[in-house]
Amino acid sequence: MDAVSTAIAPVLGKVSRQGAVVFLTRGVALLLGISSTILLSRLLGPGGFGKFRLGSVVVQLATAFCVLGFDRALLRYVPILEARGENGRRLLIRGSTVVFVISLALSAVLLLAAPVLATSYFHSPDMTNVIRLFSLQVPVLALFRFLSSAVTAAKRFDFASKITNILSPAVFVFLLTLVALVSPSLKGTIAARVVSQLAAGGFLAAFLVRHYPKLRQTKPSAQGTFKSYLLLSIPLFVIALGYQLLNQMDTIMLGYFVSAKEVGIYSVAFKVSAFVLIGLEILLPIVAPLFAQFRASHDDQSLETLFRTTTKWLCYSALVIFAYIAIFRVELLHVFGKGFTAGSSALLILAVGQLVNAATGPTGVLLTMTGKQQWELANTVSIVAFNFLLNLLLIPKMGMTGAAIATALSIATINGLKIVQVYMLFGFRAYDLKYLKGVTAIGAAGLVGYLLRGWLFRAGCSPYLIICVGGIGVLIIATAGCWLLGLDQEDKVALVGLRTRQRDISVVPAENAVEAPVS
């Protein structure tokens, strides 16, 4: 293990450094995201926020058909092109053109079909104008997703994170504040969303224009490059669409069976539960190109070490956040408005599902980035069908609680299945008895947080004070516990990497990539 750790130490150090940059930007993004959700929920109320969410979900599903998996395929294909000495500029131009043309067509279809969709599915004529306004977002969001993945594929996830997680949310919060002061309305909030993503997309496009002309093409472009890229994107498109359906199935089906108000309450609970996935959001785009390159170079030891280490870090971060949400869930929902505290049970159930999602590690990305995307495709199709049946069975009887149970159970099932598949295909074990040290420390922190919350509540403290003091207490106890029980070798390597300053923060330099065929 020591030899493997020594071999992969530079990579772990770079991952930790880039992860720290992304964590800082993600921390700011969390504050901005919370601010925008609070503004929306207090500006629109549960019913208006529910309509906003339903419109957003319709646009996100439409955008999945526009992008066609091109965004995910870039993460694997661009590094391989660079390893061959080819320039990815032409690929990006052709891909973005296809995405834009399709998005314009679907935007027009959505604009025309809005009355039918509003009355026949959502049973609310008021949704007609909401869907029409959101249809204008489709081309903007489609290009925004494609360009963000292009920057990430160029091993500059740190820059992509600053734009997507800071600039876009900051512009959105600023515009929402103007809307609240000048003319509070649902139309104004939708316009603010479109303008914020348009501004962020402009910065991403400007970066790519500057970045790719500087890359010298040492070899002529291989014939059929775009065709190979398209063939790779097709299964990834189905996978991405499946995950879109899995993530939005509950909201879409709630929109059919219950009122917009209940959709709004559930949406806030879901958004809060997604905080458990912070670690996953930070590390997945960083390690995804590494999985592909280690597999291409047949460096299975480094591949396994990176997978196991990432899984442990994700498990610890998810456990800390889950404990915080589970203990302080009522106070957290109170921040969005008194009407949203009715979603506390749904929040707890959803947080359990997200905990399993994060704690099982980057299994889906490992399968996709190592040529096993067919397994991930089969997983996605199966779990979407399972999730649909659960929602169809539980929502009419239990409302948003039924939707939470269906979503959490679906997420837990698919991730448990992928852990087994990773072991069968690669022989990788995700967990180790050493992990019990961190679990023990976080469990102790959770107990302290529970006791602290009870004491603060009996003392008559406000929900805002309880949230702040309790969160600091949980974090301090968890960190101190992990330190006292002892850090593992890979954790020490990561800490050393954080203290080492390097100008190149890309995870793996392009010149060290290994040429390999795309499978």
Coordinates of C-alpha atoms in Angstrom, one line a residue:
M1 CA 0.0 0.0 0.0
D2 CA 2.9 2.4 0.8
A3 CA 4.4 1.8 -2.7
V4 CA 1.1 2.5 -4.3
S5 CA 0.6 5.6 -2.1
T6 CA 4.1 6.9 -3.1
A7 CA 3.4 6.4 -6.8
I8 CA 0.1 8.2 -6.7
A9 CA 1.0 10.8 -4.1
P10 CA 1.5 13.6 -6.7
V11 CA -1.9 12.9 -8.1
L12 CA -3.6 12.9 -4.7
G13 CA -1.8 16.1 -3.9
K14 CA -3.1 17.8 -7.1
V15 CA -6.6 16.4 -6.5
S16 CA -6.6 17.9 -3.0
R17 CA -5.3 21.3 -4.2
Q18 CA -7.8 21.6 -7.0
G19 CA -10.5 20.2 -4.7
A20 CA -9.7 22.9 -2.2
V21 CA -10.1 25.6 -4.9
V22 CA -13.4 24.1 -6.0
F23 CA -14.5 23.8 -2.3
L24 CA -13.9 27.5 -1.7
T25 CA -15.8 28.4 -4.8
R26 CA -18.5 25.8 -3.9
G27 CA -18.8 27.3 -0.5
V28 CA -19.5 30.7 -2.0
A29 CA -21.9 29.0 -4.4
L30 CA -23.7 27.4 -1.5
L31 CA -24.2 30.8 0.1
L32 CA -25.4 32.2 -3.2
G33 CA -27.6 29.2 -3.8
I34 CA -29.2 29.4 -0.4
S35 CA -29.7 33.1 -0.9
S36 CA -31.4 32.7 -4.2
T37 CA -33.7 29.9 -2.9
I38 CA -34.6 32.0 0.2
L39 CA -35.4 35.0 -2.1
L40 CA -37.5 32.9 -4.4
S41 CA -39.4 31.1 -1.6
R42 CA -40.1 34.3 0.3
L43 CA -40.8 36.3 -2.9
L44 CA -43.2 33.7 -4.5
G45 CA -44.4 31.6 -1.5
P46 CA -44.9 27.8 -1.7
G47 CA -47.3 28.0 -4.6
G48 CA -45.3 30.4 -6.8
F49 CA -42.1 28.6 -6.0
G50 CA -43.8 25.3 -7.0
K51 CA -44.6 26.8 -10.4
F52 CA -41.1 28.1 -10.8
R53 CA -39.7 24.6 -10.0
L54 CA -42.1 22.9 -12.4
G55 CA -41.1 25.2 -15.2
S56 CA -37.4 24.6 -14.4
V57 CA -37.8 20.9 -14.5
V58 CA -39.5 21.0 -17.9
V59 CA -36.6 23.1 -19.3
Q60 CA -34.0 20.7 -17.8
L61 CA -35.6 17.7 -19.4
A62 CA -35.8 19.5 -22.7
T63 CA -32.2 20.5 -22.4
A64 CA -31.1 16.9 -22.0
F65 CA -32.4 16.2 -25.5
C66 CA -30.5 19.2 -26.8
V67 CA -27.1 18.3 -25.4
L68 CA -27.4 14.6 -26.4
G69 CA -24.7 13.5 -24.1
F70 CA -22.1 15.7 -25.8
D71 CA -21.2 17.4 -22.6
R72 CA -20.3 14.2 -20.8
A73 CA -18.5 12.7 -23.8
L74 CA -16.2 15.7 -23.8
L75 CA -14.8 14.7 -20.4
R76 CA -13.5 11.5 -21.9
Y77 CA -12.8 12.4 -25.5
V78 CA -11.0 15.8 -25.3
P79 CA -8.1 14.4 -23.1
I80 CA -7.7 11.5 -25.5
L81 CA -7.5 13.9 -28.5
E82 CA -4.9 16.0 -26.7
A83 CA -2.9 12.8 -25.9
R84 CA -2.9 12.0 -29.6
G85 CA -1.6 15.5 -30.4
E86 CA -4.9 16.7 -31.9
N87 CA -6.7 20.0 -31.3
G88 CA -10.2 19.7 -29.9
R89 CA -11.2 23.1 -31.2
R90 CA -13.0 21.8 -34.3
L91 CA -14.8 19.2 -32.2
L92 CA -16.1 21.8 -29.9
I93 CA -17.3 24.0 -32.7
R94 CA -19.2 21.2 -34.4
G95 CA -20.6 20.0 -31.1
S96 CA -21.8 23.4 -29.9
T97 CA -23.4 24.0 -33.3
V98 CA -25.5 20.8 -33.2
V99 CA -26.5 21.6 -29.6
F100 CA -27.6 25.1 -30.5
V101 CA -29.7 24.1 -33.5
I102 CA -31.5 21.4 -31.6
S103 CA -32.1 23.7 -28.7
L104 CA -33.7 26.3 -30.9
A105 CA -36.1 23.7 -32.4
L106 CA -37.1 22.4 -29.0
S107 CA -37.6 25.9 -27.6
A108 CA -40.1 26.6 -30.4
V109 CA -41.9 23.3 -29.8
L110 CA -42.1 24.0 -26.1
L111 CA -43.4 27.5 -26.8
L112 CA -46.2 26.1 -29.0
A113 CA -47.1 23.2 -26.8
A114 CA -47.3 25.2 -23.5
P115 CA -51.1 25.4 -23.4
V116 CA -51.6 21.7 -23.9
L117 CA -48.9 20.8 -21.4
A118 CA -50.3 23.2 -18.8
T119 CA -53.9 22.1 -19.0
S120 CA -53.5 18.4 -19.8
Y121 CA -50.7 17.5 -17.4
F122 CA -50.3 20.1 -14.7
H123 CA -54.1 20.8 -14.6
S124 CA -53.3 24.5 -14.3
P125 CA -53.9 27.0 -17.1
D126 CA -51.7 29.4 -15.1
M127 CA -48.7 27.2 -16.1
T128 CA -49.0 28.2 -19.8
N129 CA -47.2 31.5 -19.4
V130 CA -44.7 30.0 -17.1
I131 CA -43.7 27.3 -19.6
R132 CA -43.6 29.8 -22.4
L133 CA -41.3 32.1 -20.5
F134 CA -39.1 29.1 -19.5
S135 CA -38.9 28.0 -23.2
L136 CA -36.6 30.9 -23.8
Q137 CA -34.1 29.4 -21.4
V138 CA -33.6 26.2 -23.4
P139 CA -30.9 27.4 -25.9
V140 CA -29.1 29.3 -23.1
L141 CA -29.0 26.4 -20.7
A142 CA -28.0 23.9 -23.4
L143 CA -25.0 25.9 -24.5
F144 CA -24.1 26.7 -20.9
R145 CA -23.9 23.0 -20.0
F146 CA -21.9 22.2 -23.1
L147 CA -19.4 25.0 -22.6
S148 CA -19.0 24.2 -18.9
S149 CA -18.1 20.6 -19.8
A150 CA -15.7 21.8 -22.5
V151 CA -13.8 23.9 -20.0
T152 CA -13.7 21.0 -17.5
A153 CA -12.5 18.6 -20.2
A154 CA -9.6 21.1 -20.7
K155 CA -8.6 20.3 -17.1
R156 CA -9.7 23.7 -15.9
F157 CA -12.6 22.6 -13.7
D158 CA -11.5 25.3 -11.2
F159 CA -12.3 28.0 -13.8
A160 CA -15.5 26.3 -14.8
S161 CA -16.5 26.0 -11.1
K162 CA -15.9 29.8 -10.6
I163 CA -18.2 30.6 -13.5
T164 CA -20.9 28.1 -12.9
N165 CA -20.9 28.2 -9.1
I166 CA -20.1 31.8 -8.4
L167 CA -20.6 34.1 -11.3
S168 CA -24.0 32.7 -12.5
P169 CA -25.5 32.4 -9.0
A170 CA -24.2 35.8 -8.0
V171 CA -25.8 37.5 -11.1
F172 CA -29.0 35.6 -10.3
V173 CA -29.1 36.8 -6.7
F174 CA -28.4 40.3 -7.8
L175 CA -31.1 40.3 -10.4
L176 CA -33.6 38.6 -7.9
T177 CA -32.9 41.4 -5.4
L178 CA -33.7 44.0 -8.1
V179 CA -36.9 42.1 -9.0
A180 CA -37.9 42.0 -5.3
L181 CA -37.3 45.7 -5.0
V182 CA -38.8 46.9 -8.3
S183 CA -41.5 44.5 -9.4
P184 CA -41.9 41.2 -7.6
S185 CA -43.3 38.7 -10.0
L186 CA -42.8 35.2 -11.3
K187 CA -41.9 36.6 -14.8
G188 CA -39.1 38.7 -13.3
T189 CA -37.6 35.7 -11.6
I190 CA -37.6 33.6 -14.8
A191 CA -35.9 36.5 -16.7
A192 CA -33.3 36.7 -14.0
R193 CA -32.5 33.1 -14.4
V194 CA -32.1 33.3 -18.2
V195 CA -29.9 36.4 -18.0
S196 CA -27.6 35.0 -15.3
Q197 CA -26.9 31.8 -17.3
L198 CA -26.4 33.8 -20.5
A199 CA -23.7 36.0 -18.8
A200 CA -21.9 32.9 -17.4
G201 CA -22.0 31.2 -20.8
G202 CA -20.3 34.2 -22.4
F203 CA -17.4 33.9 -20.0
L204 CA -17.0 30.2 -20.7
A205 CA -17.1 30.8 -24.5
A206 CA -14.4 33.5 -24.2
F207 CA -12.1 31.2 -22.2
L208 CA -12.4 28.4 -24.8
V209 CA -11.7 30.8 -27.7
R210 CA -8.5 31.9 -25.9
H211 CA -7.5 28.4 -24.8
Y212 CA -7.7 26.3 -27.8
P213 CA -5.9 28.4 -30.5
K214 CA -2.8 28.1 -28.3
L215 CA -2.7 24.3 -28.6
R216 CA -0.5 23.3 -31.5
Q217 CA -1.8 20.4 -33.4
T218 CA 1.1 18.0 -34.0
K219 CA -0.9 15.4 -35.9
P220 CA -3.7 15.8 -38.4
S221 CA -7.2 15.1 -37.2
A222 CA -8.1 11.5 -37.5
Q223 CA -10.9 10.6 -39.9
G224 CA -14.2 10.0 -38.2
T225 CA -13.3 11.9 -35.1
F226 CA -16.8 13.5 -34.8
K227 CA -18.4 10.2 -35.6
S228 CA -16.5 8.4 -32.8
Y229 CA -17.4 11.3 -30.5
L230 CA -21.1 10.9 -31.4
L231 CA -21.0 7.2 -30.9
L232 CA -19.5 7.7 -27.4
S233 CA -22.1 10.4 -26.6
I234 CA -25.2 8.3 -27.4
P235 CA -25.0 5.9 -24.4
L236 CA -23.9 8.8 -22.2
F237 CA -27.0 10.7 -23.5
V238 CA -29.3 7.9 -22.4
I239 CA -27.5 7.7 -19.0
A240 CA -27.8 11.5 -18.5
L241 CA -31.4 11.5 -19.6
G242 CA -32.0 8.6 -17.2
Y243 CA -30.5 10.5 -14.3
Q244 CA -32.4 13.6 -15.3
L245 CA -35.6 11.6 -15.1
L246 CA -34.5 10.0 -11.9
N247 CA -33.7 13.4 -10.3
Q248 CA -36.9 15.1 -11.6
M249 CA -39.3 12.2 -11.7
D250 CA -40.6 13.1 -8.2
T251 CA -41.2 16.7 -9.1
I252 CA -42.8 16.0 -12.4
M253 CA -45.2 13.4 -11.0
L254 CA -46.0 15.6 -8.0
G255 CA -47.0 18.3 -10.5
Y256 CA -49.6 15.9 -11.9
F257 CA -51.0 14.5 -8.6
V258 CA -50.7 17.4 -6.1
S259 CA -50.9 21.2 -5.9
A260 CA -48.1 23.6 -6.9
K261 CA -47.9 24.5 -3.2
E262 CA -46.9 21.0 -2.2
V263 CA -44.4 20.9 -5.1
G264 CA -42.8 24.1 -3.7
I265 CA -42.5 22.6 -0.2
Y266 CA -41.0 19.4 -1.6
S267 CA -38.6 21.2 -3.9
V268 CA -37.1 23.2 -1.0
A269 CA -36.7 19.9 1.0
F270 CA -35.0 18.3 -2.0
K271 CA -32.7 21.2 -2.5
V272 CA -31.6 21.1 1.2
S273 CA -31.0 17.4 1.1
A274 CA -28.8 17.8 -2.0
F275 CA -26.2 19.5 0.3
V276 CA -25.2 16.0 1.3
L277 CA -23.6 15.7 -2.2
I278 CA -21.3 18.6 -1.9
G279 CA -18.2 16.4 -1.8
L280 CA -19.5 14.4 -4.8
E281 CA -20.0 17.6 -6.8
I282 CA -16.4 18.8 -6.0
L283 CA -14.5 15.6 -6.7
L284 CA -16.3 13.9 -9.5
P285 CA -15.3 16.3 -12.3
I286 CA -11.7 16.2 -11.0
V287 CA -11.2 12.5 -10.9
A288 CA -13.2 11.6 -14.0
P289 CA -10.4 12.3 -16.5
L290 CA -8.0 10.5 -14.2
F291 CA -10.0 7.4 -14.2
A292 CA -9.9 7.4 -18.0
Q293 CA -6.2 8.0 -18.2
F294 CA -5.2 5.4 -15.5
R295 CA -7.4 2.8 -17.3
A296 CA -5.8 3.7 -20.7
S297 CA -2.3 3.3 -19.2
H298 CA -3.3 0.0 -17.4
D299 CA -2.3 1.5 -14.1
D300 CA -4.8 -0.5 -12.1
Q301 CA -3.1 0.2 -8.7
S302 CA -3.4 3.9 -9.1
L303 CA -6.9 3.5 -10.3
E304 CA -7.9 1.5 -7.3
T305 CA -6.1 3.8 -4.8
L306 CA -7.8 6.9 -6.3
F307 CA -11.2 5.2 -6.2
R308 CA -10.9 4.0 -2.6
T309 CA -9.5 7.3 -1.4
T310 CA -12.2 9.3 -3.1
T311 CA -14.9 7.0 -1.7
K312 CA -13.6 7.5 1.8
W313 CA -13.5 11.3 1.5
L314 CA -17.0 11.4 0.0
C315 CA -18.3 9.1 2.8
Y316 CA -16.9 11.3 5.6
S317 CA -18.1 14.6 4.1
A318 CA -21.6 13.2 3.4
L319 CA -21.9 11.8 7.0
V320 CA -21.1 15.2 8.5
I321 CA -23.6 17.1 6.4
F322 CA -26.2 14.4 6.9
A323 CA -25.9 14.5 10.6
Y324 CA -26.3 18.3 10.5
I325 CA -29.4 18.2 8.3
A326 CA -31.0 15.4 10.3
I327 CA -30.6 17.2 13.6
F328 CA -31.5 20.8 12.4
R329 CA -33.9 20.1 9.6
V330 CA -36.9 22.0 11.1
E331 CA -34.8 25.1 11.7
L332 CA -33.2 24.9 8.2
L333 CA -36.6 24.8 6.5
H334 CA -37.9 27.7 8.7
V335 CA -35.4 29.9 7.1
F336 CA -37.3 29.6 3.8
G337 CA -40.6 30.5 5.4
K338 CA -42.9 29.0 7.9
G339 CA -44.9 27.3 5.2
F340 CA -42.0 25.1 4.3
T341 CA -41.4 23.4 7.6
A342 CA -44.1 20.9 6.7
G343 CA -41.5 19.2 4.5
S344 CA -39.2 18.2 7.5
S345 CA -40.1 14.5 7.2
A346 CA -39.5 14.5 3.4
L347 CA -36.2 16.2 4.0
L348 CA -35.0 13.5 6.4
I349 CA -36.0 10.7 4.0
L350 CA -34.3 12.4 1.0
A351 CA -31.2 13.1 3.0
V352 CA -30.9 9.3 3.7
G353 CA -31.0 8.6 0.0
Q354 CA -28.4 11.2 -0.8
L355 CA -26.1 9.8 2.0
V356 CA -26.1 6.4 0.3
N357 CA -25.5 8.2 -3.0
A358 CA -22.4 9.9 -1.8
A359 CA -21.1 7.2 0.6
T360 CA -20.9 4.6 -2.2
G361 CA -18.3 6.7 -4.0
P362 CA -17.7 7.6 -7.7
T363 CA -19.0 4.3 -9.0
G364 CA -21.0 5.6 -11.9
V365 CA -18.1 7.8 -13.1
L366 CA -15.7 4.9 -12.8
L367 CA -17.8 2.7 -15.0
T368 CA -18.4 5.4 -17.6
M369 CA -14.8 6.7 -17.8
T370 CA -13.3 3.2 -18.1
G371 CA -15.3 1.9 -21.1
K372 CA -18.0 0.3 -19.0
Q373 CA -20.7 2.8 -19.9
Q374 CA -23.0 -0.1 -21.0
W375 CA -23.3 -1.2 -17.4
E376 CA -24.1 2.4 -16.4
L377 CA -26.7 2.5 -19.2
A378 CA -28.4 -0.6 -18.0
N379 CA -28.4 0.6 -14.4
T380 CA -29.9 3.9 -15.4
V381 CA -32.7 2.4 -17.5
S382 CA -33.6 -0.1 -14.8
I383 CA -33.6 2.5 -12.0
V384 CA -35.7 5.0 -13.9
A385 CA -38.4 2.3 -14.4
F386 CA -38.2 1.4 -10.8
N387 CA -38.4 5.0 -9.6
F388 CA -41.4 5.6 -11.9
L389 CA -43.3 2.6 -10.5
L390 CA -42.5 3.7 -6.9
N391 CA -43.7 7.2 -7.5
L392 CA -46.8 6.0 -9.3
L393 CA -47.6 3.8 -6.3
L394 CA -46.7 6.1 -3.4
I395 CA -47.5 9.7 -4.5
P396 CA -51.3 9.3 -4.9
K397 CA -51.4 7.8 -1.3
M398 CA -48.7 9.8 0.5
G399 CA -48.1 12.9 -1.5
M400 CA -44.6 14.4 -1.1
T401 CA -43.7 11.9 1.6
G402 CA -44.3 9.1 -0.9
A403 CA -42.2 11.0 -3.5
A404 CA -39.4 11.3 -1.0
I405 CA -39.5 7.5 -0.1
A406 CA -39.6 6.6 -3.8
T407 CA -36.6 8.8 -4.6
A408 CA -34.5 7.8 -1.6
L409 CA -35.1 4.1 -2.2
S410 CA -34.3 4.4 -5.9
I411 CA -31.1 6.2 -5.2
A412 CA -30.0 3.7 -2.6
T413 CA -30.8 0.8 -4.8
I414 CA -28.9 1.9 -7.9
N415 CA -25.8 2.9 -5.9
G416 CA -25.7 -0.3 -3.9
L417 CA -25.9 -2.2 -7.2
K418 CA -23.0 -0.2 -8.7
I419 CA -20.8 -1.0 -5.7
V420 CA -21.3 -4.7 -6.5
Q421 CA -20.6 -4.2 -10.2
V422 CA -17.4 -2.3 -9.5
Y423 CA -16.2 -5.3 -7.4
M424 CA -17.2 -7.8 -10.1
L425 CA -15.6 -5.9 -12.9
F426 CA -12.4 -4.5 -11.3
G427 CA -12.1 -6.3 -8.0
F428 CA -12.1 -3.0 -6.1
R429 CA -13.3 -2.9 -2.5
A430 CA -14.8 0.5 -1.7
Y431 CA -14.6 0.2 2.1
D432 CA -12.1 -0.7 4.8
L433 CA -12.3 -1.2 8.5
K434 CA -10.1 1.9 9.0
Y435 CA -13.1 3.9 7.9
L436 CA -14.7 3.2 11.3
K437 CA -12.4 5.8 12.8
G438 CA -14.0 8.6 10.9
V439 CA -17.5 7.1 11.3
T440 CA -17.0 7.0 15.1
A441 CA -15.8 10.7 15.2
I442 CA -18.7 11.9 13.1
G443 CA -21.2 9.8 15.2
A444 CA -19.9 11.5 18.3
A445 CA -20.2 14.9 16.6
G446 CA -23.8 14.1 15.7
L447 CA -24.6 13.2 19.3
V448 CA -23.1 16.5 20.6
G449 CA -25.1 18.4 18.0
Y450 CA -28.4 16.7 19.0
L451 CA -27.8 17.5 22.7
L452 CA -26.8 21.1 21.8
R453 CA -29.9 21.6 19.7
G454 CA -32.1 20.5 22.5
W455 CA -30.4 22.9 25.0
L456 CA -30.6 25.8 22.6
F457 CA -34.2 25.2 21.8
R458 CA -35.1 25.0 25.5
A459 CA -33.2 28.2 26.0
G460 CA -35.5 30.0 23.6
C461 CA -32.9 30.7 20.9
S462 CA -34.0 31.6 17.4
P463 CA -33.7 29.1 14.6
Y464 CA -31.0 31.1 13.0
L465 CA -28.8 31.0 16.1
I466 CA -29.5 27.3 16.6
I467 CA -28.4 26.6 13.0
C468 CA -25.1 28.5 13.3
V469 CA -24.0 27.4 16.8
G470 CA -25.1 23.8 16.1
G471 CA -23.3 23.6 12.8
I472 CA -20.0 25.0 14.2
G473 CA -20.2 22.5 17.1
V474 CA -20.8 19.5 14.8
L475 CA -17.9 20.5 12.5
I476 CA -15.4 21.1 15.3
I477 CA -16.2 17.8 17.1
A478 CA -16.0 15.8 13.8
T479 CA -12.7 17.3 12.8
A480 CA -11.1 17.0 16.2
G481 CA -12.3 13.3 16.4
C482 CA -10.8 12.4 13.1
W483 CA -7.5 14.0 14.0
L484 CA -7.3 12.4 17.4
L485 CA -8.2 8.9 16.1
G486 CA -5.4 9.2 13.5
L487 CA -5.2 10.1 9.8
D488 CA -4.5 7.5 7.1
Q489 CA -1.5 7.8 4.8
E490 CA -3.5 9.1 1.8
D491 CA -5.1 11.8 4.1
K492 CA -1.6 13.0 5.1
V493 CA -0.5 13.1 1.5
A494 CA -3.6 15.2 0.7
L495 CA -2.8 17.6 3.5
V496 CA 0.8 18.0 2.3
G497 CA -0.5 18.6 -1.2
L498 CA -2.7 21.4 0.2
R499 CA 0.4 23.1 1.6
T500 CA 2.3 22.8 -1.6
R501 CA 1.7 25.7 -4.0
Q502 CA 2.0 25.0 -7.7
R503 CA 0.9 27.2 -10.5
D504 CA -0.3 24.3 -12.6
I505 CA -3.5 23.2 -10.9
S506 CA -4.6 20.8 -13.6
V507 CA -5.0 17.3 -12.3
V508 CA -2.9 15.5 -14.8
P509 CA -0.9 17.3 -17.4
A510 CA -1.8 16.6 -21.0
E511 CA 1.7 15.6 -21.9
N512 CA 1.5 12.7 -19.4
A513 CA -1.7 11.4 -20.9
V514 CA -1.5 8.1 -22.7
E515 CA -2.9 7.6 -26.2
A516 CA -5.7 5.1 -26.3
P517 CA -8.6 4.2 -28.5
V518 CA -12.0 5.3 -27.5
S519 CA -14.2 2.3 -26.6

